[in-house]
XYZ file of C-alpha atoms in Angstrom:
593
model
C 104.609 127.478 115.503
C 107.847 128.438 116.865
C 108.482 125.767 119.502
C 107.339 123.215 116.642
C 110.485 124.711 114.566
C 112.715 124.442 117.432
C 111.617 121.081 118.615
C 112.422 119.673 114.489
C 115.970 121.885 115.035
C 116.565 119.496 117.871
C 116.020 116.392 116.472
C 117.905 117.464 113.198
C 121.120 118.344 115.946
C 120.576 114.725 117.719
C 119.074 112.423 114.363
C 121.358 109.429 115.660
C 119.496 109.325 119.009
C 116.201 107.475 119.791
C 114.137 109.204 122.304
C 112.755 107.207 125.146
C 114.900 104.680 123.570
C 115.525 100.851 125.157
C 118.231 98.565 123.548
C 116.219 95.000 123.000
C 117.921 92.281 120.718
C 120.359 95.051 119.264
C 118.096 97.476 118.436
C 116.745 100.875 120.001
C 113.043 101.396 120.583
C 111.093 104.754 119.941
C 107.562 105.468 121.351
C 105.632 107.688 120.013
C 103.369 108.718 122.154
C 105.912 109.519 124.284
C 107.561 111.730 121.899
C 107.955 115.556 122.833
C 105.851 116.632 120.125
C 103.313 115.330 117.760
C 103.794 112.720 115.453
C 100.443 110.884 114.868
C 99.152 112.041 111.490
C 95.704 112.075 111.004
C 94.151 112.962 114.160
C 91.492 115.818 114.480
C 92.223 116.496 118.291
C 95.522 116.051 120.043
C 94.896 116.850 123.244
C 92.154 115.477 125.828
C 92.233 112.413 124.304
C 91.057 109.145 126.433
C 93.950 107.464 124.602
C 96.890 108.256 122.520
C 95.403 106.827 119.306
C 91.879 107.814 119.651
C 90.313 109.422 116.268
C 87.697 111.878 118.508
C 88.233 113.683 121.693
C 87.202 112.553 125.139
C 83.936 114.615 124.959
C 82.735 112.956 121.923
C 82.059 109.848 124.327
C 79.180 111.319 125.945
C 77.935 113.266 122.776
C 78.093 109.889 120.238
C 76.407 106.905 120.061
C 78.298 104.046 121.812
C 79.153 101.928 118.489
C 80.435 105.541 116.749
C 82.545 105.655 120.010
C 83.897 102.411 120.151
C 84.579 102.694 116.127
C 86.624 105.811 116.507
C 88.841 103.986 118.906
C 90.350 101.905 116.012
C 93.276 103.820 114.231
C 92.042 104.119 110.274
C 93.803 106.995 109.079
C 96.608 107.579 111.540
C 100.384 107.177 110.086
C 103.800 107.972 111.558
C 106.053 109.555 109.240
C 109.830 109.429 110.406
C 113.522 109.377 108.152
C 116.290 106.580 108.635
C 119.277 104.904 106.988
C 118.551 101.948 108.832
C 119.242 98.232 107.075
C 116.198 96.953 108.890
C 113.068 98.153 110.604
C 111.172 96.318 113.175
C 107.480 97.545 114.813
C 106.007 95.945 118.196
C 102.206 96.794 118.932
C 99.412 95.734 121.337
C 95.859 95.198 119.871
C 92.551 95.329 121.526
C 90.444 94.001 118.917
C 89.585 91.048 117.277
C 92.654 90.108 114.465
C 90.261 89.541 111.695
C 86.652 89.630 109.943
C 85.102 87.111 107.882
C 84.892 89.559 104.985
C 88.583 91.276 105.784
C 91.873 89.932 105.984
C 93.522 90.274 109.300
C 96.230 92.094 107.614
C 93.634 95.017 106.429
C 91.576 94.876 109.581
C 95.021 94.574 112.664
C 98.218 95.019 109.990
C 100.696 97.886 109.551
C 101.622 99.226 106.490
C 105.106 100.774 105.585
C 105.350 103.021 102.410
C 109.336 104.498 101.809
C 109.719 107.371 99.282
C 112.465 107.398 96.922
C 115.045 110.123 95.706
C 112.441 111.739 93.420
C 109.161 111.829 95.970
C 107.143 108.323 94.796
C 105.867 106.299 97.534
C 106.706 102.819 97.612
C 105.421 100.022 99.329
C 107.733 97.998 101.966
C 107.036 94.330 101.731
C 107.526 93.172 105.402
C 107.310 90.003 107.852
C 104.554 90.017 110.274
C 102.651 88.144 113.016
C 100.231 88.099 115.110
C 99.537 87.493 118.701
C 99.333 88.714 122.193
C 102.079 91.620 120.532
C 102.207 91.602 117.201
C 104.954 92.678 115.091
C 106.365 93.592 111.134
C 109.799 93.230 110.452
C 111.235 94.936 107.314
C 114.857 93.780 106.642
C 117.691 94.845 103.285
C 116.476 98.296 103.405
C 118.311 100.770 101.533
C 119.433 103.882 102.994
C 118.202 105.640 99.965
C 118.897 106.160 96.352
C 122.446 107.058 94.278
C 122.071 110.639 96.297
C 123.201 110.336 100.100
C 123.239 108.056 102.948
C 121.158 110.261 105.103
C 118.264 107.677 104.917
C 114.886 107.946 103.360
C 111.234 109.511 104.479
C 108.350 106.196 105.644
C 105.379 106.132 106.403
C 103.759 103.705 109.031
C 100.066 102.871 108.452
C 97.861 101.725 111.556
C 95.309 99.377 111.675
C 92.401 99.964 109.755
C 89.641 97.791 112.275
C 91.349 97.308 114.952
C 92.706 99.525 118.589
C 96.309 100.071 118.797
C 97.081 99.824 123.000
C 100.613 100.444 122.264
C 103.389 100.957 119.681
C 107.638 101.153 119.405
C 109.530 101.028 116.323
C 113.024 100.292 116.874
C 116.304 100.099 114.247
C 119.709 99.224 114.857
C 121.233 100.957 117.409
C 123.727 102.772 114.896
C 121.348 104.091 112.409
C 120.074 107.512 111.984
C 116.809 107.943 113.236
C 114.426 111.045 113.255
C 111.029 111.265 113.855
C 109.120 113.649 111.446
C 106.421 116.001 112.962
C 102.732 116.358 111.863
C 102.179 118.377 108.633
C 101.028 121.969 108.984
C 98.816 121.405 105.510
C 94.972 121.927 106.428
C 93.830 118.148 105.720
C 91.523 116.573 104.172
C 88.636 115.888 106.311
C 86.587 112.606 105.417
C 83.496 111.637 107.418
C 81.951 108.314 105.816
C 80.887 105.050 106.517
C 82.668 101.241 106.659
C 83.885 102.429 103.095
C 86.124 105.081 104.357
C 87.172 103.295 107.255
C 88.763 101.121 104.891
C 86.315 97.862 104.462
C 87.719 95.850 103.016
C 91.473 97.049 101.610
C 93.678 93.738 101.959
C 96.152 96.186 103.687
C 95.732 99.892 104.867
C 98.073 101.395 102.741
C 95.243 100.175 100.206
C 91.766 102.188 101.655
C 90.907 104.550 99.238
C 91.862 107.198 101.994
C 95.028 106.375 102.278
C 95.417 106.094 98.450
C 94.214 109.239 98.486
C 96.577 110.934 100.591
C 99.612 109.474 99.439
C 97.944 110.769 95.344
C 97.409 114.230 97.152
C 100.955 114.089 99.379
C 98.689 115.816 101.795
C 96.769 114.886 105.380
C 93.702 113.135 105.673
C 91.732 112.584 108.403
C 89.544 109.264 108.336
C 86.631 109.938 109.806
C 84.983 106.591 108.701
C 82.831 104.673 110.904
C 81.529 101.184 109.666
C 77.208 100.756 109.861
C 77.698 104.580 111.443
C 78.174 107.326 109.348
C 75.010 109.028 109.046
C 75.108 112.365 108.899
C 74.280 113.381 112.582
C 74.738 116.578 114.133
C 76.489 115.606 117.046
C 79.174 114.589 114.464
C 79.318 117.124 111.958
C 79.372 119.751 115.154
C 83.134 117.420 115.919
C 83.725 117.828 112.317
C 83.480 121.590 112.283
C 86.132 121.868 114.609
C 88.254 121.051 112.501
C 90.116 123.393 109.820
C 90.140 121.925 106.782
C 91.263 122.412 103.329
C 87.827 119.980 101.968
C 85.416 118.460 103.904
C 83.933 115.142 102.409
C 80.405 113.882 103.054
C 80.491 110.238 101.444
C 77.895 108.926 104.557
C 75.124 107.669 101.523
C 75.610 104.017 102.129
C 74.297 104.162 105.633
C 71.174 106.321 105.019
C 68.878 103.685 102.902
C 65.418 104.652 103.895
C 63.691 102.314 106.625
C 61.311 102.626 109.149
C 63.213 105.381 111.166
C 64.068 107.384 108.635
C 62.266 108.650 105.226
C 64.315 109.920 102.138
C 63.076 113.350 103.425
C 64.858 112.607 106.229
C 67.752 111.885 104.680
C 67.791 115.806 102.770
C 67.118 117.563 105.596
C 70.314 115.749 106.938
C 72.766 116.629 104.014
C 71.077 120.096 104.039
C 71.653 120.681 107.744
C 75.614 119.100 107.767
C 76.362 121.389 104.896
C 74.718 124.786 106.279
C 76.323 123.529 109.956
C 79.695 123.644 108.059
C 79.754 126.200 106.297
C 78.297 128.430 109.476
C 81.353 127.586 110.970
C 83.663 127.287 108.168
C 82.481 129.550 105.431
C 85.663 129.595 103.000
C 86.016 125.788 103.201
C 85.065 123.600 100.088
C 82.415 121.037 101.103
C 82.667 117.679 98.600
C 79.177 115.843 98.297
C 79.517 112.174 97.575
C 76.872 109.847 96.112
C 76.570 106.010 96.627
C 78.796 104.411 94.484
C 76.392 101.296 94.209
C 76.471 97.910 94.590
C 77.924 95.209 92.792
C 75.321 93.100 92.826
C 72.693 95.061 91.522
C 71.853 93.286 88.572
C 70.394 90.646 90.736
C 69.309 92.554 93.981
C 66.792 94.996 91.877
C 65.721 96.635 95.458
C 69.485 97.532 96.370
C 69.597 99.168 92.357
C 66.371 101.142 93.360
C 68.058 102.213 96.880
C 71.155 103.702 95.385
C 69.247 105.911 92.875
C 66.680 106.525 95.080
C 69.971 108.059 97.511
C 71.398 109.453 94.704
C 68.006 111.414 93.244
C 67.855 112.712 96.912
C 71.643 113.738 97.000
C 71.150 115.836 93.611
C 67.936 117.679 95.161
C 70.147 118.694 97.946
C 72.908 119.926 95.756
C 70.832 121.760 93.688
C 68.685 123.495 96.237
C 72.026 124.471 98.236
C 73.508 126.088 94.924
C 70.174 127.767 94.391
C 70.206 129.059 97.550
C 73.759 130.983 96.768
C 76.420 128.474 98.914
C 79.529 128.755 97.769
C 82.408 126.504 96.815
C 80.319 123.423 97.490
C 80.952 120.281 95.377
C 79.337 116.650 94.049
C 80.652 113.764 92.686
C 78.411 111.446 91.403
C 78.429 107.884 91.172
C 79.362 107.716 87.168
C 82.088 109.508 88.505
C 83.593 106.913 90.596
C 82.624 104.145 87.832
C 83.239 100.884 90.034
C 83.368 97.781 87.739
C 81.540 94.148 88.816
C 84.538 92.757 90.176
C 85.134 96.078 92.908
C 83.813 94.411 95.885
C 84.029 91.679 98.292
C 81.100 91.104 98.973
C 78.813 93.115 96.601
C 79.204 96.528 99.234
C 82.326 96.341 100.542
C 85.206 97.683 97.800
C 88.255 94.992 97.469
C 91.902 96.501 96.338
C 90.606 97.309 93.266
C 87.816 98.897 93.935
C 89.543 101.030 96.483
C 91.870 102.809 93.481
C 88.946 103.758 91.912
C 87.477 105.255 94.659
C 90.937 107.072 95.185
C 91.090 107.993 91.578
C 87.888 109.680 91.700
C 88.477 111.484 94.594
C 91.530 112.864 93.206
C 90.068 114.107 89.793
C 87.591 115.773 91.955
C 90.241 117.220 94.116
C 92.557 118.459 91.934
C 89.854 120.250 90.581
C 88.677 121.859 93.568
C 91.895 122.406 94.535
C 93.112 123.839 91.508
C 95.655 121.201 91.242
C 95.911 119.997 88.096
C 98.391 116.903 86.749
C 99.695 116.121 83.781
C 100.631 112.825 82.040
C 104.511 113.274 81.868
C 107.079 114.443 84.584
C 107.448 117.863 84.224
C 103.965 118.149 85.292
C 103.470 115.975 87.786
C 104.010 117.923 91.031
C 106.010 115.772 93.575
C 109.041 116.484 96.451
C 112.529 115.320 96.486
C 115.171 114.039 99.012
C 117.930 114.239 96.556
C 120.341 116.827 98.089
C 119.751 116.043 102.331
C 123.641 115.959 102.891
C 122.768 119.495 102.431
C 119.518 120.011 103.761
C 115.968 118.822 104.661
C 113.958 119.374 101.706
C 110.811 119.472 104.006
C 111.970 121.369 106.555
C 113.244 123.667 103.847
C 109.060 124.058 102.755
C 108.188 124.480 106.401
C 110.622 127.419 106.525
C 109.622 128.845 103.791
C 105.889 128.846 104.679
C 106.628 130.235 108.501
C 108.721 132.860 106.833
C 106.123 134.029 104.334
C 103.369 134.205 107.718
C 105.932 135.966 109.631
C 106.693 138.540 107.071
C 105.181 138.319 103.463
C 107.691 138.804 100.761
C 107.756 141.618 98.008
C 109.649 139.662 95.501
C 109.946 135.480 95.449
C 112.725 134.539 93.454
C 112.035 130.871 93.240
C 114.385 128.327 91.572
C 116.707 125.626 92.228
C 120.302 125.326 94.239
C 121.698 128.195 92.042
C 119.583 130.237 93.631
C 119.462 128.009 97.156
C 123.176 128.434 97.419
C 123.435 132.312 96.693
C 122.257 134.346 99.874
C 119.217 135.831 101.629
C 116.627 134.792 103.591
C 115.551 132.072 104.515
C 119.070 131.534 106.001
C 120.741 128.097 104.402
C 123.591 125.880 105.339
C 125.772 127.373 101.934
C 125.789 130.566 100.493
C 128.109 131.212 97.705
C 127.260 134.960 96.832
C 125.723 136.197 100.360
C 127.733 139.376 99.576
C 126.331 139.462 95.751
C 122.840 138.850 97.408
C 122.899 141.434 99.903
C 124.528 144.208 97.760
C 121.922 143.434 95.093
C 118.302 142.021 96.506
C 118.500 142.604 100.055
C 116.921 146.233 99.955
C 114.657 145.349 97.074
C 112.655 142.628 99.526
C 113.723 139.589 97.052
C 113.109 136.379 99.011
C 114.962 133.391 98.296
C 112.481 130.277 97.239
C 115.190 127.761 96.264
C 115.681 125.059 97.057
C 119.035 122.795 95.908
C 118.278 119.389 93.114
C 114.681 120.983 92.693
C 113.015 120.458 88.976
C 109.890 121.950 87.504
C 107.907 119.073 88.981
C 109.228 119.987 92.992
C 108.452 123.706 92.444
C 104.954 122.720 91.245
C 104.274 120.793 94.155
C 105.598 123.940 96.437
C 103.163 125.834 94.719
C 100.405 123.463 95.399
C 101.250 123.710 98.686
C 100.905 127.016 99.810
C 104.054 128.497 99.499
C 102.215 131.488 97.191
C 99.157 131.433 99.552
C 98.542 134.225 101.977
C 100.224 137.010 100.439
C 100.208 139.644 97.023
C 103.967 139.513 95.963
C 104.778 142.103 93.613
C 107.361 140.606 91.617
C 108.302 136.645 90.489
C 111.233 135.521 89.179
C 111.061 131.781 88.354
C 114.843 130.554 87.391
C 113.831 126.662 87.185
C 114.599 123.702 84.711
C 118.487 122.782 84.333
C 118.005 119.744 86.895
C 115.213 118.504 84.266
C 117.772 118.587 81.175
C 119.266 114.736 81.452
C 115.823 113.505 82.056
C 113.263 115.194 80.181
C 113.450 116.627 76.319
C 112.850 120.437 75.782
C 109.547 119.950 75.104
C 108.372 118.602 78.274
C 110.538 120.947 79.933
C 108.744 124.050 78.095
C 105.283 121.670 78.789
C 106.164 121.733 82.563
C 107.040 125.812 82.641
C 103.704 126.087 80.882
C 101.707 124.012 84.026
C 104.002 125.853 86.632
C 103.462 129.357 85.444
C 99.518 128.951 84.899
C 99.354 127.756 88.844
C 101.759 130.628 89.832
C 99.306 132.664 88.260
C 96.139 131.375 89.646
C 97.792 132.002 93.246
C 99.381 135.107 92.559
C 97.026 137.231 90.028
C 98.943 140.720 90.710
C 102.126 139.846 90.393
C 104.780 140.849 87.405
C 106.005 137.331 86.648
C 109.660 137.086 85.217
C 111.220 133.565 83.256
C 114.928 133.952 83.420
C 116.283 131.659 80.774
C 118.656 128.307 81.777
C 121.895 129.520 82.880
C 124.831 127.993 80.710
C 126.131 124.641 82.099
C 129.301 122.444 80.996
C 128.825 120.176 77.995
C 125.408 121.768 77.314
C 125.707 124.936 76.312
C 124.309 124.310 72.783
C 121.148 122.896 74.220
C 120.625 125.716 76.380
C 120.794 127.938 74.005
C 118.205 126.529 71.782
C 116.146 125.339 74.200
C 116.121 129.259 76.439
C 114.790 130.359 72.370
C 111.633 127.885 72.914
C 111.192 129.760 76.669
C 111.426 133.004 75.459
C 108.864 132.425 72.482
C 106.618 130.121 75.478
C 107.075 133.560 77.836
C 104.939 135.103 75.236
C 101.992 132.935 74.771
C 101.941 132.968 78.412
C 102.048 136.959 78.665
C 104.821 137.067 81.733
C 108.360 138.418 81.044
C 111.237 136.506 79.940
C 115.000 138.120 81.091
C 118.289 136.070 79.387
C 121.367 136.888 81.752
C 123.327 133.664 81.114
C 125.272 135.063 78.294
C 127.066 137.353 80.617
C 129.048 133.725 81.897
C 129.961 132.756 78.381
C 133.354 132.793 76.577
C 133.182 134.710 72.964
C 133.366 130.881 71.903
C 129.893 130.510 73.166
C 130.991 128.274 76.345
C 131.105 128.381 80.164
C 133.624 131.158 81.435
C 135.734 128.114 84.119
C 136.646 130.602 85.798
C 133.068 132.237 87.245
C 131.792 128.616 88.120
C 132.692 126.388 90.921
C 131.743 123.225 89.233
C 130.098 124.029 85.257
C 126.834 123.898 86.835
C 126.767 126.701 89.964
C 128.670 130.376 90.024
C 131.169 131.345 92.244
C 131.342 134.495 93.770
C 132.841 136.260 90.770
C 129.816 134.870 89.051
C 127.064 135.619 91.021
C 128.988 139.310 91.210
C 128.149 139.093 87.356
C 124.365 137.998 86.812
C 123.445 139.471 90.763
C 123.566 143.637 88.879
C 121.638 142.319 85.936
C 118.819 140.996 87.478
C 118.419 143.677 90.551
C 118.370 146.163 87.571
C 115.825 144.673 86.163
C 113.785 143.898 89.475
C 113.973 148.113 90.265
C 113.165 149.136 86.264
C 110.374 146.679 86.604
């Protein structure tokens, strides 16, 4: 963990420099497998691979049937995630395959896929030019560094092919841009071991298999572990699978287990009970999600392919029943009502087409989130997503990754989580500005008050942070949440008080024995009024949800009922007189509480 921090340190220092870079045609190339540490998303096994994009180690080869092997050589799944400013993007690669199926587009089965996230953490799809040959390349041209907030660039995402074998890879931008390659997650991913389905059969593009819907709904990593005609539940695989830690396993392998002359329906329990029990012996506190066949489309008129899938299915809810009965834990199904596919969701009657893909991905996340204990709401404030708005500053990202190897390195007593008003004060984790270090020190320091903020966060960033383990691991004794004033020009009070509602409940499911504390809006320029009303509909929202509320913003206030100028360095953040003000007012509340 610590020379993965120092290796991101150096690339933040040197951001303008490719590594390994060539010039060609004005612009510099990066490889990634030559990069100095890892940068392939999606991949089970790093190291003794046979090659750089393989999806299972070298000793799988001898363990696996040959066509599992030579499936798990095509890249479904793996992504490159990297930040730029750059105007244009270009991306040479080497197949091995064939470029195309009769059932699948070449540009699903060999093409890239580049997804850009905006100011406010939404992915967004990069239309680009491509072609294909002996090399084959996308070009993506008038890109925008990034929103109205900085010039620093914007996070991507590269897709690989989704039925083909990537020999080789570079991306290259002008050779003036910023350019910095973004490590792997440290998230547990989601593990998904399925059939031609999950391999991404047939998604027009790869950005559109269900899995990669999936993860970009979840903002976590996946591993694909789809293999087309060849997921089927065998031991040799699940023992591969096991290796793995995971945050879910999924077992969606139904569609190649049809009964036939090899293999009975009994055959097919024993093999969902056995993958389960194998797990679960190696990986007892990991959720297990158990997937029935979805159907086919053409069911209607093949009556032997309707009696099949509920002949699967029947089989499927024996299994799950029988493994609940026998007392295994945190085990999961979802059914194929659940996933609902329509007529029109295939290809080819099996296969799912774009649109059967979402609603694959849609019913994977409802089961997820649930699992998880993730839920979403329908407006903003309770939504949880990231940001980039404020990376003149900092790296939002790198901020969570901090915050995360902090918390294993020493856990905190007290979180104080919130936005740049409490970024920019002092403490620990250490941050580019700090406007009342002193304040901070004199005040929290001895108390064991860690500082969770982060600068142009809003209730729907600290949700995701949440989500994402930065609550997990440890029993804090104290939380003060100081959130919302970023949400005031967007959102009206009452999704603001619907969002603190959704952030406190999943505070509280991750942090049962702590004393939670609300501390109301500090007072800001021009909306003071607001504030005022709107900290009223906290305070009374503080007591439905049985966690403390503290008001300390009226302590910055003129007798006139606005902003003190002179404790603020802007109407929005305190100065150091101003921390000096609210920093004894909240420490004495920490120690009486």
């Amino acid at each position: 963990m610590k020379s993965r921090f120092f290796l991101i340190s150096i690339v933040l220092i040197f951001q303008s420099q490719i590594i390994n870079s060539q010039e060609d045609n004005g612009l510099s190339w990066w490889h990634p497998l030559n990069c100095e540490f890892q940068v392939i998303e999606g991949q089970g096994w790093f190291k003794n691979l046979e090659s750089g994009f393989d999806r299972l180690p070298l000793e799988a080869k001898e363990k696996v049937r040959k066509p599992l092997w030579n499936l798990s050589k095509n890249t479904a799944g793996l992504s490159i995630r990297f930040t730029s400013n750059a105007s244009e993007i270009s991306v040479k690669y080497k197949l091995k395959g064939s470029l195309s199926m009769p059932h699948m587009p070449s540009t699903g089965v060999s093409g890239l896929d580049l997804y850009a996230k905006n100011s406010d953490g939404q992915w967004v799809w990069v239309k680009g030019d491509y072609s294909f040959g002996d090399y084959s390349t996308y070009h993506y041209v008038k890109l925008k560094p990034n929103d109205a907030y900085h010039a620093k660039g914007r996070e991507y995402k590269l897709i690989l092919p989704l039925y083909n074998t990537v020999d080789s890879l570079k991306i290259g931008v002008p050779k003036e841009s910023l350019f910095m390659p973004l490590p792997i997650r440290e998230e547990k991913p989601i593990v998904v071991y399925g059939t031609s389905i999950a391999q991404g059969a047939c998604a027009s593009r790869p950005g559109m298999a269900w899995t990669s819907i999936l993860e970009r709904k979840m903002d976590r990593p996946l591993i694909n572990l789809g293999f087309s005609g060849n997921g089927r539940l065998e031991e040799e695989v699940i023992d591969f699978v096991a290796e793995i830690s995971a945050k879910v396993y999924i077992l969606d392998c139904l569609p190649n287990l049809a009964a036939n002359e090899n293999r009975t329906l009994s055959d097919v329990k024993k093999r969902i009970l056995s993958s389960v029990r194998l797990l679960k012996n190696e990986n007892p506190e990991t959720p297990i999600l158990l997937v029935e066949h979805a159907g086919y489309s053409d069911e209607m008129i093949h009556l032997n392919r309707k009696k099949e899938v509920s002949d699967l299915n029947k089989i499927m809810k024996e299994a799950y029943s029988q493994l609940l009965s026998e007392g295994t834990k945190k085990i999961y199904l979802l059914t194929k009502e659940e996933i609902n596919l329509t007529k029109d969701s295939t290809v080819d009657g099996t296969h799912p087409n774009d649109l059967g893909m979402q609603y694959y991905a849609n019913a994977y996340e409802k089961a997820l989130r649930t699992v998880f204990k993730e839920p979403m709401g329908t407006i903003s404030t309770t939504k949880p997503v990231t940001q980039d708005r404020d990376a003149d500053v900092y790296n939002w990202n790198l901020r969570h990754q901090s915050i995360l190897a902090s918390n294993n390195k020493k856990a905190p007593k007290i979180c104080f989580i919130g936005n740049s008003i409490v970024h920019q004060w002092g403490g620990i984790p250490d941050m580019p500005i700090a406007n009342g270090a002193d304040s901070w020190n004199r005040n929290f320091e001895a108390l064991g008050v860690k500082n969770f903020g982060y600068g142009w966060d809003r209730i729907e960033n600290v949700l995701w942070r949440v989500y994402h383990g930065e609550l997990d691991g440890f029993d804090a004794e104290q939380i003060i949440l100081k959130i919302g004033t970023n949400n005031l020009h967007l959102n009206t009070d009452d999704e603001i008080i619907k969002g603190l509602h959704f952030l406190v409940d999943a505070i509280k499911e991750r942090q049962p024995k702590a004393k939670i504390t609300l501390i109301g809006i500090l007072p800001r320029r021009d909306y003071e009024e607001r504030i005022r009303i709107l900290n009223l509909e906290i305070r009374k929202a503080t007591q439905t949800l049985d966690v403390n509320y503290l008001l300390i913003g009226d302590a910055l206030l003129t007798p006139d009922t606005k902003i003190d100028e002179t404790l603020f360095r802007d109407g929005l953040h305190p100065n150091t007189k101003g921390y000096n003000i609210i920093a004894p007012l909240i420490s004495s509340y920490l120690r009486s509480n």
